[in-house]
mmCIF file of C-alpha atoms in Angstrom:
data_model
loop_
_atom_site.group_PDB
_atom_site.id
_atom_site.type_symbol
_atom_site.label_atom_id
_atom_site.label_comp_id
_atom_site.label_asym_id
_atom_site.label_seq_id
_atom_site.Cartn_x
_atom_site.Cartn_y
_atom_site.Cartn_z
ATOM 1 C CA MET A 1382 0.000 0.000 0.000
ATOM 2 C CA PHE A 1383 1.403 3.342 -1.014
ATOM 3 C CA SER A 1384 1.881 5.777 1.870
ATOM 4 C CA PRO A 1385 2.996 9.159 0.588
ATOM 5 C CA ARG A 1386 5.622 10.651 2.893
ATOM 6 C CA ARG A 1387 3.716 13.911 2.999
ATOM 7 C CA ASN A 1388 0.677 12.113 4.436
ATOM 8 C CA LEU A 1389 2.785 10.227 6.951
ATOM 9 C CA LYS A 1390 3.968 13.501 8.430
ATOM 10 C CA GLU A 1391 0.388 14.415 9.156
ATOM 11 C CA LEU A 1392 -0.273 11.283 11.192
ATOM 12 C CA ALA A 1393 -0.212 11.219 14.978
ATOM 13 C CA ASP A 1394 2.531 9.231 16.676
ATOM 14 C CA GLU A 1395 0.137 6.478 17.697
ATOM 15 C CA ASP A 1396 -0.992 6.010 14.109
ATOM 16 C CA LEU A 1397 2.593 5.943 12.891
ATOM 17 C CA MET A 1398 3.330 3.207 15.448
ATOM 18 C CA LEU A 1399 0.604 1.063 13.896
ATOM 19 C CA LEU A 1400 2.411 1.366 10.570
ATOM 20 C CA VAL A 1401 5.754 0.611 12.210
ATOM 21 C CA ARG A 1402 4.222 -2.521 13.684
ATOM 22 C CA ASP A 1403 3.403 -3.572 10.138
ATOM 23 C CA GLY A 1404 6.951 -2.951 8.981
ATOM 24 C CA ASP A 1405 6.604 0.522 7.435
ATOM 25 C CA ALA A 1406 10.129 1.921 7.544
ATOM 26 C CA ARG A 1407 8.972 5.287 6.207
ATOM 27 C CA ALA A 1408 6.638 5.705 9.175
ATOM 28 C CA PHE A 1409 9.569 4.815 11.424
ATOM 29 C CA GLU A 1410 11.676 7.476 9.701
ATOM 30 C CA VAL A 1411 9.006 10.094 10.392
ATOM 31 C CA LEU A 1412 9.078 9.118 14.071
ATOM 32 C CA PHE A 1413 12.841 9.495 14.096
ATOM 33 C CA ASP A 1414 12.620 12.910 12.489
ATOM 34 C CA ARG A 1415 10.061 13.911 15.073
ATOM 35 C CA HIS A 1416 11.715 12.547 18.217
ATOM 36 C CA GLY A 1417 15.338 12.001 17.325
ATOM 37 C CA GLY A 1418 16.335 15.484 18.463
ATOM 38 C CA PRO A 1419 14.882 15.255 21.982
ATOM 39 C CA ALA A 1420 16.178 11.685 22.259
ATOM 40 C CA PHE A 1421 19.707 12.693 21.312
ATOM 41 C CA SER A 1422 19.541 15.761 23.541
ATOM 42 C CA LEU A 1423 18.637 13.652 26.574
ATOM 43 C CA ALA A 1424 21.264 11.044 25.738
ATOM 44 C CA TYR A 1425 23.928 13.715 25.275
ATOM 45 C CA ARG A 1426 22.964 15.409 28.536
ATOM 46 C CA MET A 1427 23.349 12.091 30.348
ATOM 47 C CA CYS A 1428 26.348 10.641 28.553
ATOM 48 C CA GLY A 1429 28.369 13.788 28.010
ATOM 49 C CA GLN A 1430 29.950 12.294 24.906
ATOM 50 C CA ARG A 1431 28.594 12.479 21.367
ATOM 51 C CA ALA A 1432 29.620 8.940 20.362
ATOM 52 C CA ARG A 1433 28.096 7.299 23.401
ATOM 53 C CA ALA A 1434 24.946 9.393 23.081
ATOM 54 C CA GLU A 1435 24.577 8.308 19.461
ATOM 55 C CA ASP A 1436 24.944 4.651 20.421
ATOM 56 C CA VAL A 1437 22.286 5.040 23.117
ATOM 57 C CA VAL A 1438 19.843 6.706 20.729
ATOM 58 C CA GLN A 1439 20.496 4.098 18.044
ATOM 59 C CA GLU A 1440 19.770 1.290 20.508
ATOM 60 C CA ALA A 1441 16.605 3.010 21.721
ATOM 61 C CA PHE A 1442 15.156 3.612 18.255
ATOM 62 C CA LEU A 1443 16.049 0.142 17.026
ATOM 63 C CA SER A 1444 14.271 -1.301 20.052
ATOM 64 C CA LEU A 1445 11.220 0.763 19.041
ATOM 65 C CA TRP A 1446 11.443 -0.623 15.498
ATOM 66 C CA ARG A 1447 11.679 -4.208 16.737
ATOM 67 C CA ALA A 1448 9.070 -3.862 19.467
ATOM 68 C CA GLY A 1449 6.586 -1.594 17.694
ATOM 69 C CA GLY A 1450 3.862 -4.197 17.981
ATOM 70 C CA ARG A 1451 4.034 -4.027 21.758
ATOM 71 C CA TYR A 1452 3.453 -0.289 22.136
ATOM 72 C CA GLU A 1453 0.416 0.419 24.313
ATOM 73 C CA PRO A 1454 -0.980 3.981 24.232
ATOM 74 C CA SER A 1455 -2.448 3.459 27.712
ATOM 75 C CA ARG A 1456 1.083 3.358 29.135
ATOM 76 C CA GLY A 1457 2.031 6.791 27.829
ATOM 77 C CA SER A 1458 2.915 8.727 24.709
ATOM 78 C CA VAL A 1459 5.281 7.471 22.039
ATOM 79 C CA ARG A 1460 7.686 10.243 22.954
ATOM 80 C CA SER A 1461 7.635 9.193 26.615
ATOM 81 C CA TRP A 1462 8.333 5.619 25.532
ATOM 82 C CA ILE A 1463 11.272 6.672 23.394
ATOM 83 C CA LEU A 1464 12.751 8.964 26.044
ATOM 84 C CA SER A 1465 12.300 6.297 28.709
ATOM 85 C CA ALA A 1466 14.168 3.843 26.477
ATOM 86 C CA VAL A 1467 16.942 6.401 25.984
ATOM 87 C CA HIS A 1468 17.168 7.029 29.726
ATOM 88 C CA ASN A 1469 17.337 3.322 30.556
ATOM 89 C CA ARG A 1470 19.937 2.587 27.890
ATOM 90 C CA ALA A 1471 22.094 5.490 28.981
ATOM 91 C CA ILE A 1472 22.129 4.123 32.513
ATOM 92 C CA ASP A 1473 22.881 0.648 31.152
ATOM 93 C CA SER A 1474 25.838 2.145 29.288
ATOM 94 C CA PHE A 1475 27.121 3.575 32.575
ATOM 95 C CA ARG A 1476 26.951 0.089 34.076
ATOM 96 C CA ARG A 1477 28.824 -1.428 31.136
ATOM 97 C CA GLU A 1478 31.613 1.062 31.487
ATOM 98 C CA ALA A 1479 31.400 1.146 35.301
ATOM 99 C CA VAL A 1480 32.130 4.863 35.035
ATOM 100 C CA ARG A 1481 30.034 7.998 34.638
ATOM 101 C CA PRO A 1482 30.770 10.858 32.261
ATOM 102 C CA THR A 1483 32.452 13.875 33.786
ATOM 103 C CA ARG A 1484 31.872 17.534 32.956
ATOM 104 C CA PRO A 1485 32.417 19.592 30.864
ATOM 105 C CA LEU A 1486 30.500 18.057 27.987
ATOM 106 C CA ASP A 1487 32.306 17.141 24.806
ATOM 107 C CA GLU A 1488 30.699 19.476 22.289
ATOM 108 C CA GLY A 1489 32.016 17.691 19.185
ATOM 109 C CA ASN A 1490 30.460 19.792 16.444
ATOM 110 C CA ILE A 1491 26.926 19.162 17.580
ATOM 111 C CA VAL A 1492 24.445 21.466 15.946
ATOM 112 C CA GLU A 1493 22.305 23.370 18.386
ATOM 113 C CA ARG A 1494 18.599 23.245 17.714
ATOM 114 C CA LEU A 1495 17.824 26.868 16.945
ATOM 115 C CA ALA A 1496 14.414 28.387 16.595
ATOM 116 C CA ALA A 1497 13.122 27.301 13.216
ATOM 117 C CA PRO A 1498 11.058 29.752 11.203
ATOM 118 C CA GLU A 1499 8.382 27.182 10.439
ATOM 119 C CA LEU A 1500 7.662 25.422 13.716
ATOM 120 C CA THR A 1501 4.429 23.532 13.747
ATOM 121 C CA ASP A 1502 2.005 24.334 16.534
ATOM 122 C CA VAL A 1503 2.959 21.102 18.294
ATOM 123 C CA GLU A 1504 6.668 21.846 18.048
ATOM 124 C CA ALA A 1505 6.165 25.396 19.257
ATOM 125 C CA GLU A 1506 4.237 24.150 22.253
ATOM 126 C CA ARG A 1507 6.911 21.582 23.031
ATOM 127 C CA ARG A 1508 9.585 24.273 22.890
ATOM 128 C CA ALA A 1509 7.568 26.423 25.238
ATOM 129 C CA ASP A 1510 7.134 23.480 27.607
ATOM 130 C CA ALA A 1511 10.878 22.843 27.484
ATOM 131 C CA ASP A 1512 11.516 26.439 28.533
ATOM 132 C CA ARG A 1513 9.065 26.039 31.411
ATOM 133 C CA VAL A 1514 10.620 22.811 32.626
ATOM 134 C CA ARG A 1515 14.120 24.322 32.482
ATOM 135 C CA GLY A 1516 12.763 27.312 34.362
ATOM 136 C CA ALA A 1517 11.122 25.173 37.033
ATOM 137 C CA LEU A 1518 14.311 23.153 37.512
ATOM 138 C CA GLY A 1519 16.446 26.274 37.544
ATOM 139 C CA GLU A 1520 14.271 27.948 40.168
ATOM 140 C CA LEU A 1521 14.835 25.155 42.672
ATOM 141 C CA PRO A 1522 17.240 25.698 45.533
ATOM 142 C CA GLU A 1523 20.680 24.458 44.517
ATOM 143 C CA ASP A 1524 20.647 21.505 46.915
ATOM 144 C CA GLN A 1525 17.328 20.199 45.591
ATOM 145 C CA ARG A 1526 18.208 20.717 41.920
ATOM 146 C CA GLN A 1527 21.550 18.993 42.417
ATOM 147 C CA VAL A 1528 20.130 15.748 43.817
ATOM 148 C CA ILE A 1529 17.462 15.580 41.102
ATOM 149 C CA GLU A 1530 20.039 16.085 38.362
ATOM 150 C CA LEU A 1531 22.482 13.581 39.845
ATOM 151 C CA SER A 1532 19.795 10.914 40.126
ATOM 152 C CA TYR A 1533 17.912 11.430 36.860
ATOM 153 C CA TYR A 1534 20.713 12.463 34.502
ATOM 154 C CA GLY A 1535 23.551 10.748 36.330
ATOM 155 C CA GLY A 1536 21.824 7.517 37.295
ATOM 156 C CA PHE A 1537 23.119 7.662 40.879
ATOM 157 C CA THR A 1538 21.189 6.168 43.806
ATOM 158 C CA HIS A 1539 20.344 8.291 46.846
ATOM 159 C CA GLN A 1540 23.013 6.464 48.859
ATOM 160 C CA GLN A 1541 25.659 7.174 46.224
ATOM 161 C CA ILE A 1542 24.626 10.825 46.149
ATOM 162 C CA ALA A 1543 24.751 11.021 49.943
ATOM 163 C CA GLU A 1544 28.320 9.694 49.857
ATOM 164 C CA MET A 1545 29.317 12.052 47.051
ATOM 165 C CA LEU A 1546 27.938 15.099 48.869
ATOM 166 C CA SER A 1547 28.792 13.936 52.398
ATOM 167 C CA LEU A 1548 25.193 14.132 53.508
ATOM 168 C CA PRO A 1549 23.389 12.155 56.206
ATOM 169 C CA PRO A 1550 21.149 9.274 55.130
ATOM 170 C CA GLY A 1551 17.611 10.404 54.345
ATOM 171 C CA THR A 1552 18.631 13.982 53.530
ATOM 172 C CA VAL A 1553 19.009 13.255 49.832
ATOM 173 C CA LYS A 1554 15.606 11.600 49.608
ATOM 174 C CA GLY A 1555 14.062 14.501 51.470
ATOM 175 C CA ARG A 1556 15.557 17.021 49.034
ATOM 176 C CA MET A 1557 14.314 14.942 46.112
ATOM 177 C CA ARG A 1558 10.806 15.016 47.514
ATOM 178 C CA LEU A 1559 10.881 18.757 48.132
ATOM 179 C CA GLY A 1560 12.321 19.482 44.695
ATOM 180 C CA LEU A 1561 9.890 17.318 42.770
ATOM 181 C CA GLY A 1562 7.043 18.726 44.846
ATOM 182 C CA LYS A 1563 7.984 22.301 43.946
ATOM 183 C CA MET A 1564 8.354 21.388 40.287
ATOM 184 C CA ARG A 1565 4.979 19.676 40.385
ATOM 185 C CA ILE A 1566 3.350 22.904 41.533
ATOM 186 C CA SER A 1567 5.299 25.102 39.150
ATOM 187 C CA LEU A 1568 4.654 22.934 36.101
ATOM 188 C CA GLY A 1569 1.022 22.543 37.046
ATOM 189 C CA GLU A 1570 0.586 26.314 37.209
ATOM 190 C CA ALA A 1571 2.388 26.684 33.891
ATOM 191 C CA GLY A 1572 0.085 24.164 32.242
ATOM 192 C CA VAL A 1573 2.839 21.674 31.451
ATOM 193 C CA LEU A 1574 1.264 19.153 33.803
ATOM 194 C CA PRO A 1575 -2.469 18.659 34.440
ATOM 195 C CA MET B 766 14.201 2.794 59.803
ATOM 196 C CA PRO B 767 16.059 0.485 57.425
ATOM 197 C CA GLY B 768 13.733 -1.887 55.617
ATOM 198 C CA THR B 769 10.656 0.255 56.169
ATOM 199 C CA PRO B 770 9.422 2.442 53.328
ATOM 200 C CA ASP B 771 9.490 6.143 54.137
ATOM 201 C CA CYS B 772 6.231 7.264 52.618
ATOM 202 C CA GLY B 773 6.657 10.385 50.507
ATOM 203 C CA ALA B 774 10.440 10.555 50.486
ATOM 204 C CA ASP B 775 10.770 7.067 49.026
ATOM 205 C CA ALA B 776 8.191 7.877 46.349
ATOM 206 C CA ALA B 777 10.323 10.728 45.001
ATOM 207 C CA ALA B 778 13.485 8.638 44.984
ATOM 208 C CA TYR B 779 11.591 5.746 43.429
ATOM 209 C CA VAL B 780 10.312 7.674 40.419
ATOM 210 C CA LEU B 781 13.782 9.154 39.924
ATOM 211 C CA GLY B 782 15.205 5.620 39.895
ATOM 212 C CA ALA B 783 17.351 6.529 42.893
ATOM 213 C CA LEU B 784 16.418 3.782 45.329
ATOM 214 C CA GLU B 785 18.835 0.919 45.880
ATOM 215 C CA PRO B 786 17.642 -2.303 44.207
ATOM 216 C CA GLU B 787 16.487 -3.907 47.437
ATOM 217 C CA GLU B 788 14.728 -0.688 48.478
ATOM 218 C CA ALA B 789 12.964 -0.454 45.126
ATOM 219 C CA GLU B 790 11.683 -4.000 45.436
ATOM 220 C CA LEU B 791 10.445 -3.318 48.981
ATOM 221 C CA PHE B 792 8.789 -0.087 47.868
ATOM 222 C CA ARG B 793 7.011 -1.810 44.973
ATOM 223 C CA SER B 794 5.481 -4.239 47.460
ATOM 224 C CA HIS B 795 4.577 -1.309 49.716
ATOM 225 C CA LEU B 796 2.731 0.440 46.861
ATOM 226 C CA ASP B 797 0.156 -2.319 46.839
ATOM 227 C CA GLN B 798 -0.917 -1.331 50.353
ATOM 228 C CA CYS B 799 -0.340 2.427 50.443
ATOM 229 C CA ALA B 800 -2.647 4.803 48.605
ATOM 230 C CA VAL B 801 -0.577 7.790 49.773
ATOM 231 C CA CYS B 802 2.515 6.483 48.060
ATOM 232 C CA ARG B 803 0.586 5.532 44.942
ATOM 233 C CA ASP B 804 -0.669 9.112 44.689
ATOM 234 C CA GLU B 805 2.824 10.472 45.280
ATOM 235 C CA VAL B 806 4.301 8.199 42.603
ATOM 236 C CA GLU B 807 1.680 9.321 40.105
ATOM 237 C CA SER B 808 2.206 12.965 40.990
ATOM 238 C CA PHE B 809 5.995 12.878 40.877
ATOM 239 C CA GLY B 810 5.974 10.606 37.834
ATOM 240 C CA GLY B 811 4.586 13.413 35.687
ATOM 241 C CA VAL B 812 7.446 15.679 36.723
ATOM 242 C CA VAL B 813 10.079 13.049 35.961
ATOM 243 C CA GLN B 814 8.542 12.439 32.526
ATOM 244 C CA ALA B 815 9.023 16.160 31.837
ATOM 245 C CA LEU B 816 12.699 16.237 32.897
ATOM 246 C CA PRO B 817 14.051 15.273 29.449
ATOM 247 C CA LEU B 818 12.702 18.594 28.196
ATOM 248 C CA ALA B 819 15.144 20.422 30.463
ATOM 249 C CA ALA B 820 18.121 19.074 28.527
ATOM 250 C CA HIS B 821 19.614 21.508 26.041
ATOM 251 C CA GLN B 822 18.128 20.678 22.668
ATOM 252 C CA TYR B 823 20.317 19.653 19.731
ATOM 253 C CA GLU B 824 19.707 18.359 16.263
ATOM 254 C CA PRO B 825 20.560 14.669 15.991
ATOM 255 C CA PRO B 826 23.780 14.163 13.975
ATOM 256 C CA ARG B 827 22.933 13.267 10.372
ATOM 257 C CA GLY B 828 25.068 10.167 10.437
ATOM 258 C CA LEU B 829 23.011 8.847 13.325
ATOM 259 C CA LYS B 830 19.778 8.802 11.336
ATOM 260 C CA ARG B 831 21.538 7.196 8.383
ATOM 261 C CA ARG B 832 22.975 4.423 10.580
ATOM 262 C CA VAL B 833 19.651 3.726 12.251
ATOM 263 C CA LEU B 834 17.817 3.494 8.931
ATOM 264 C CA GLN B 835 20.581 1.346 7.433
ATOM 265 C CA GLU B 836 20.185 -1.127 10.286
ATOM 266 C CA VAL B 837 16.426 -1.154 9.786
ATOM 267 C CA GLN B 838 16.937 -1.891 6.092
ATOM 268 C CA ARG B 839 19.472 -4.601 6.907
ATOM 269 C CA GLU B 840 17.065 -6.321 9.277
ATOM 270 C CA GLN B 841 14.289 -6.091 6.720
ATOM 271 C CA ALA B 842 16.583 -7.679 4.125
ATOM 272 C CA VAL B 843 17.594 -10.492 6.488
ATOM 273 C CA ALA B 844 13.982 -11.164 7.371
ATOM 274 C CA ALA B 845 12.992 -11.111 3.697
ATOM 275 C CA ARG B 846 15.751 -13.611 2.811
ATOM 276 C CA GLU B 847 14.692 -15.928 5.592
ATOM 277 C CA GLY B 848 11.098 -15.589 4.492
ATOM 278 C CA VAL B 849 11.995 -16.494 0.896
ATOM 279 C CA ARG B 850 14.004 -19.504 2.071
ATOM 280 C CA ARG B 851 11.175 -20.698 4.220
ATOM 281 C CA ARG B 852 8.592 -20.164 1.508
ATOM 282 C CA ARG B 853 10.536 -22.609 -0.663
ATOM 283 C CA THR B 854 10.127 -25.230 2.044
ATOM 284 C CA TRP B 855 6.707 -24.508 3.477
ATOM 285 C CA ARG B 856 3.456 -23.733 1.821
ATOM 286 C CA GLY B 857 2.532 -20.411 3.327
ATOM 287 C CA PRO B 858 2.787 -18.000 6.257
ATOM 288 C CA ARG B 859 0.862 -20.218 8.688
ATOM 289 C CA GLN B 860 3.057 -23.200 7.895
ATOM 290 C CA LEU B 861 6.110 -20.924 8.015
ATOM 291 C CA LEU B 862 5.312 -19.745 11.525
ATOM 292 C CA ALA B 863 4.192 -23.157 12.708
ATOM 293 C CA GLY B 864 7.314 -24.745 11.238
ATOM 294 C CA GLY B 865 9.557 -22.320 13.070
ATOM 295 C CA ALA B 866 7.735 -23.005 16.291
ATOM 296 C CA ALA B 867 7.919 -26.758 15.775
ATOM 297 C CA ALA B 868 11.696 -26.611 15.299
ATOM 298 C CA LEU B 869 12.097 -24.708 18.536
ATOM 299 C CA VAL B 870 9.841 -27.021 20.504
ATOM 300 C CA ALA B 871 11.716 -30.047 19.151
ATOM 301 C CA ALA B 872 14.954 -28.442 20.309
ATOM 302 C CA GLY B 873 13.569 -28.031 23.810
ATOM 303 C CA GLY B 874 12.635 -24.376 23.566
ATOM 304 C CA VAL B 875 9.349 -23.213 24.989
ATOM 305 C CA VAL B 876 7.889 -21.123 22.216
ATOM 306 C CA THR B 877 5.286 -18.812 23.649
ATOM 307 C CA ALA B 878 4.249 -17.184 20.416
ATOM 308 C CA ILE B 879 5.137 -16.289 16.906
ATOM 309 C CA GLU B 880 4.392 -12.611 16.564
ATOM 310 C CA LEU B 881 4.446 -10.148 13.767
ATOM 311 C CA SER B 882 6.597 -7.171 14.634
ATOM 312 C CA ALA B 883 7.781 -4.650 12.066
ATOM 313 C CA GLY B 884 6.050 -6.848 9.515
ATOM 314 C CA VAL B 885 8.245 -9.908 10.092
ATOM 315 C CA ALA B 886 7.896 -12.998 12.222
ATOM 316 C CA ALA B 887 9.460 -12.691 15.649
ATOM 317 C CA THR B 888 9.947 -15.954 17.510
ATOM 318 C CA VAL B 889 9.229 -15.610 21.203
ATOM 319 C CA VAL B 890 10.749 -18.038 23.685
ATOM 320 C CA THR B 891 9.705 -18.055 27.329
ATOM 321 C CA ALA B 892 12.780 -18.101 29.502
ATOM 322 C CA GLN B 893 13.179 -19.943 32.779
ATOM 323 C CA VAL B 894 13.693 -17.598 35.733
ATOM 324 C CA SER B 895 15.312 -19.098 38.842
ATOM 325 C CA GLY B 896 16.098 -17.650 42.245
ATOM 326 C CA ILE B 897 14.561 -14.253 41.561
ATOM 327 C CA ALA B 898 11.110 -12.894 40.876
ATOM 328 C CA GLY B 899 9.845 -11.842 37.493
ATOM 329 C CA SER B 900 9.453 -13.121 33.970
ATOM 330 C CA ALA B 901 11.588 -13.077 30.857
ATOM 331 C CA GLN B 902 11.129 -13.690 27.168
ATOM 332 C CA LEU B 903 13.612 -13.889 24.335
ATOM 333 C CA ARG B 904 12.387 -12.478 21.050
ATOM 334 C CA VAL B 905 14.387 -13.304 17.924
ATOM 335 C CA THR B 906 13.807 -11.437 14.676
ATOM 336 C CA GLY B 907 16.048 -11.907 11.682
ATOM 337 C CA GLY B 908 18.937 -13.181 13.781
ATOM 338 C CA HIS B 909 18.625 -10.333 16.240
ATOM 339 C CA GLY B 910 17.642 -11.092 19.815
ATOM 340 C CA GLU B 911 15.884 -8.966 22.389
ATOM 341 C CA LEU B 912 15.435 -9.985 26.001
ATOM 342 C CA VAL B 913 12.250 -8.648 27.564
ATOM 343 C CA VAL B 914 12.058 -8.826 31.361
ATOM 344 C CA ARG B 915 9.134 -7.779 33.502
ATOM 345 C CA HIS B 916 8.849 -7.285 37.255
ATOM 346 C CA LEU B 917 12.344 -8.684 37.641
ATOM 347 C CA THR B 918 14.129 -8.502 40.974
ATOM 348 C CA PRO B 919 16.730 -5.730 40.648
ATOM 349 C CA PRO B 920 20.376 -6.780 40.833
ATOM 350 C CA LYS B 921 22.032 -6.602 44.238
ATOM 351 C CA HIS B 922 23.823 -3.423 45.213
ATOM 352 C CA GLY B 923 27.081 -3.175 43.305
ATOM 353 C CA HIS B 924 25.988 -5.768 40.769
ATOM 354 C CA VAL B 925 24.496 -5.855 37.312
ATOM 355 C CA TYR B 926 22.840 -8.450 35.088
ATOM 356 C CA GLU B 927 25.067 -9.801 32.306
ATOM 357 C CA VAL B 928 23.880 -11.672 29.194
ATOM 358 C CA TRP B 929 25.667 -14.754 27.810
ATOM 359 C CA LEU B 930 25.357 -16.855 24.655
ATOM 360 C CA GLN B 931 26.083 -20.575 24.684
ATOM 361 C CA SER B 932 26.482 -23.065 21.845
ATOM 362 C CA GLY B 933 25.881 -26.636 22.943
ATOM 363 C CA LYS B 934 28.279 -27.520 25.744
ATOM 364 C CA ALA B 935 30.813 -24.836 24.884
ATOM 365 C CA GLU B 936 31.732 -22.169 27.420
ATOM 366 C CA PRO B 937 29.232 -19.307 27.521
ATOM 367 C CA VAL B 938 30.530 -16.177 25.836
ATOM 368 C CA PRO B 939 29.636 -12.622 26.854
ATOM 369 C CA ALA B 940 26.906 -11.094 24.708
ATOM 370 C CA SER B 941 28.435 -7.643 25.348
ATOM 371 C CA VAL B 942 25.448 -6.354 27.244
ATOM 372 C CA LEU B 943 24.913 -5.495 30.891
ATOM 373 C CA PHE B 944 21.599 -4.283 32.202
ATOM 374 C CA GLY B 945 19.558 -3.295 35.180
ATOM 375 C CA VAL B 946 15.850 -2.767 35.462
ATOM 376 C CA ASN B 947 13.700 0.309 35.934
ATOM 377 C CA SER B 948 11.633 1.029 39.007
ATOM 378 C CA SER B 949 8.978 -1.443 37.832
ATOM 379 C CA GLY B 950 11.509 -4.205 37.334
ATOM 380 C CA ASP B 951 11.146 -3.937 33.556
ATOM 381 C CA ALA B 952 13.735 -3.778 30.801
ATOM 382 C CA ASP B 953 13.962 -4.441 27.067
ATOM 383 C CA ILE B 954 17.508 -5.469 26.228
ATOM 384 C CA GLY B 955 18.796 -5.625 22.674
ATOM 385 C CA ILE B 956 21.514 -8.260 22.266
ATOM 386 C CA PRO B 957 24.292 -6.814 20.092
ATOM 387 C CA LYS B 958 25.646 -10.167 18.936
ATOM 388 C CA SER B 959 23.790 -12.158 16.311
ATOM 389 C CA ILE B 960 21.635 -15.047 17.515
ATOM 390 C CA HIS B 961 22.977 -17.328 14.805
ATOM 391 C CA ARG B 962 22.363 -20.968 14.181
ATOM 392 C CA GLY B 963 24.121 -23.062 16.769
ATOM 393 C CA ILE B 964 23.308 -20.788 19.677
ATOM 394 C CA SER B 965 21.430 -23.051 22.061
ATOM 395 C CA LYS B 966 20.962 -20.813 25.085
ATOM 396 C CA VAL B 967 20.766 -17.191 26.050
ATOM 397 C CA MET B 968 21.475 -16.796 29.760
ATOM 398 C CA VAL B 969 21.661 -14.057 32.360
ATOM 399 C CA THR B 970 23.771 -14.041 35.517
ATOM 400 C CA GLN B 971 24.304 -11.462 38.214
ATOM 401 C CA GLU B 972 27.861 -10.085 38.143
ATOM 402 C CA PRO B 973 29.789 -7.264 39.799
ATOM 403 C CA LEU B 974 29.514 -3.854 38.128
ATOM 404 C CA GLY B 975 31.386 -3.803 34.828
ATOM 405 C CA GLY B 976 30.656 -7.461 34.142
ATOM 406 C CA ARG B 977 33.019 -10.408 33.979
ATOM 407 C CA PRO B 978 34.588 -12.360 31.085
ATOM 408 C CA ARG B 979 33.065 -15.597 32.401
ATOM 409 C CA PRO B 980 29.972 -16.261 34.512
ATOM 410 C CA THR B 981 30.729 -16.274 38.218
ATOM 411 C CA THR B 982 27.242 -17.184 39.408
ATOM 412 C CA THR B 983 24.433 -19.579 38.494
ATOM 413 C CA PRO B 984 22.208 -18.234 35.713
ATOM 414 C CA VAL B 985 19.005 -16.603 36.896
ATOM 415 C CA ILE B 986 17.480 -16.500 33.403
ATOM 416 C CA VAL B 987 17.864 -19.236 30.773
ATOM 417 C CA ALA B 988 16.208 -19.147 27.353
ATOM 418 C CA ARG B 989 16.710 -22.389 25.429
ATOM 419 C CA ILE B 990 16.451 -21.770 21.729
ATOM 420 C CA GLY B 991 18.108 -24.719 20.028
ATOM 421 C CA ASP B 992 18.579 -24.488 16.280
ATOM 422 C CA LEU B 993 16.712 -21.557 14.771
ATOM 423 C CA SER B 994 16.751 -22.969 11.247
#
């Protein structure tokens, strides 16, 4: 069945996944075009190295291609599924290497995603949401932001973070709770979360 | 108090994936009885799902897309070749799938299903899980294997799960993949090495962080696949 690429771009993610399940590589390519940037951005933020980030994203998207038939909309959006796969594979890569990336990030000729003149409404809304999430995270007290970043982007457990920061047991978990609670309120008021 | 979930604080650490493996398992059991924690997990979960947006946004490198699509095309070509070969032997898709399943059952594999994924037949083998909780399946498509685990006990602190491939009675060889599980005990693990003919088992052991060149513990997951011809 002929599926013009122009029409594919108009389909929602969930509809594209149905085509991917049936082996439509062009539908898969549209999904990559749509979500490859955020996926790579998360992987790069976590891995700190372009090559490792690329490997993580490649593994995540190939797992989507192979497992497309098992996607369930009730468990979340396609983007959430992809980003969750990226997050898990980045942490798996830390375990394989038994080391974490250190700062500063290796820039490696990566092209920054600049404001495009022809953003779709969906893309414009996502960019606005990204600004709000960065703002909410940036507004947190340093100690709360730090533990959230170390756990989510660094893959460290609360005990590891407590050792790294020389904090008493329980303090890290408490800061995580306070930080996520503040972000919950902030993002709810901003309309990013219901 | 060690061993007792700290309602609220544990929920935040849980959704961030920051609990130790034993703590995460204890907290998952606790969620069944605690509505407060279930609400906290749902509330914090939305925030954690939004965290990827906070990463600085970049365009994906062009070579990355090309490599991903090349691999997709390669897998399609492998699957198509295998389909052609099988069509010369069997009469049609039903016989093709049934024949593949029969071969695996004869070899001792427990074939749960033959599924269509990405338009090609994926053979699904139910793996035996021993000594830990959870379930595992091995899915093989066009020579590529994926291990799917659900509600699996997390590895012990300082340890990781390592995947091995074994041919007959030969020594297991590392499959070049280490993994953990998310807060639900779930993981989908792509196996980098080809699941070629002659591979009789895919196994998982628990090893110290970084993995080991040879298994040091008894396998906790064993998928018997026999000859995939």
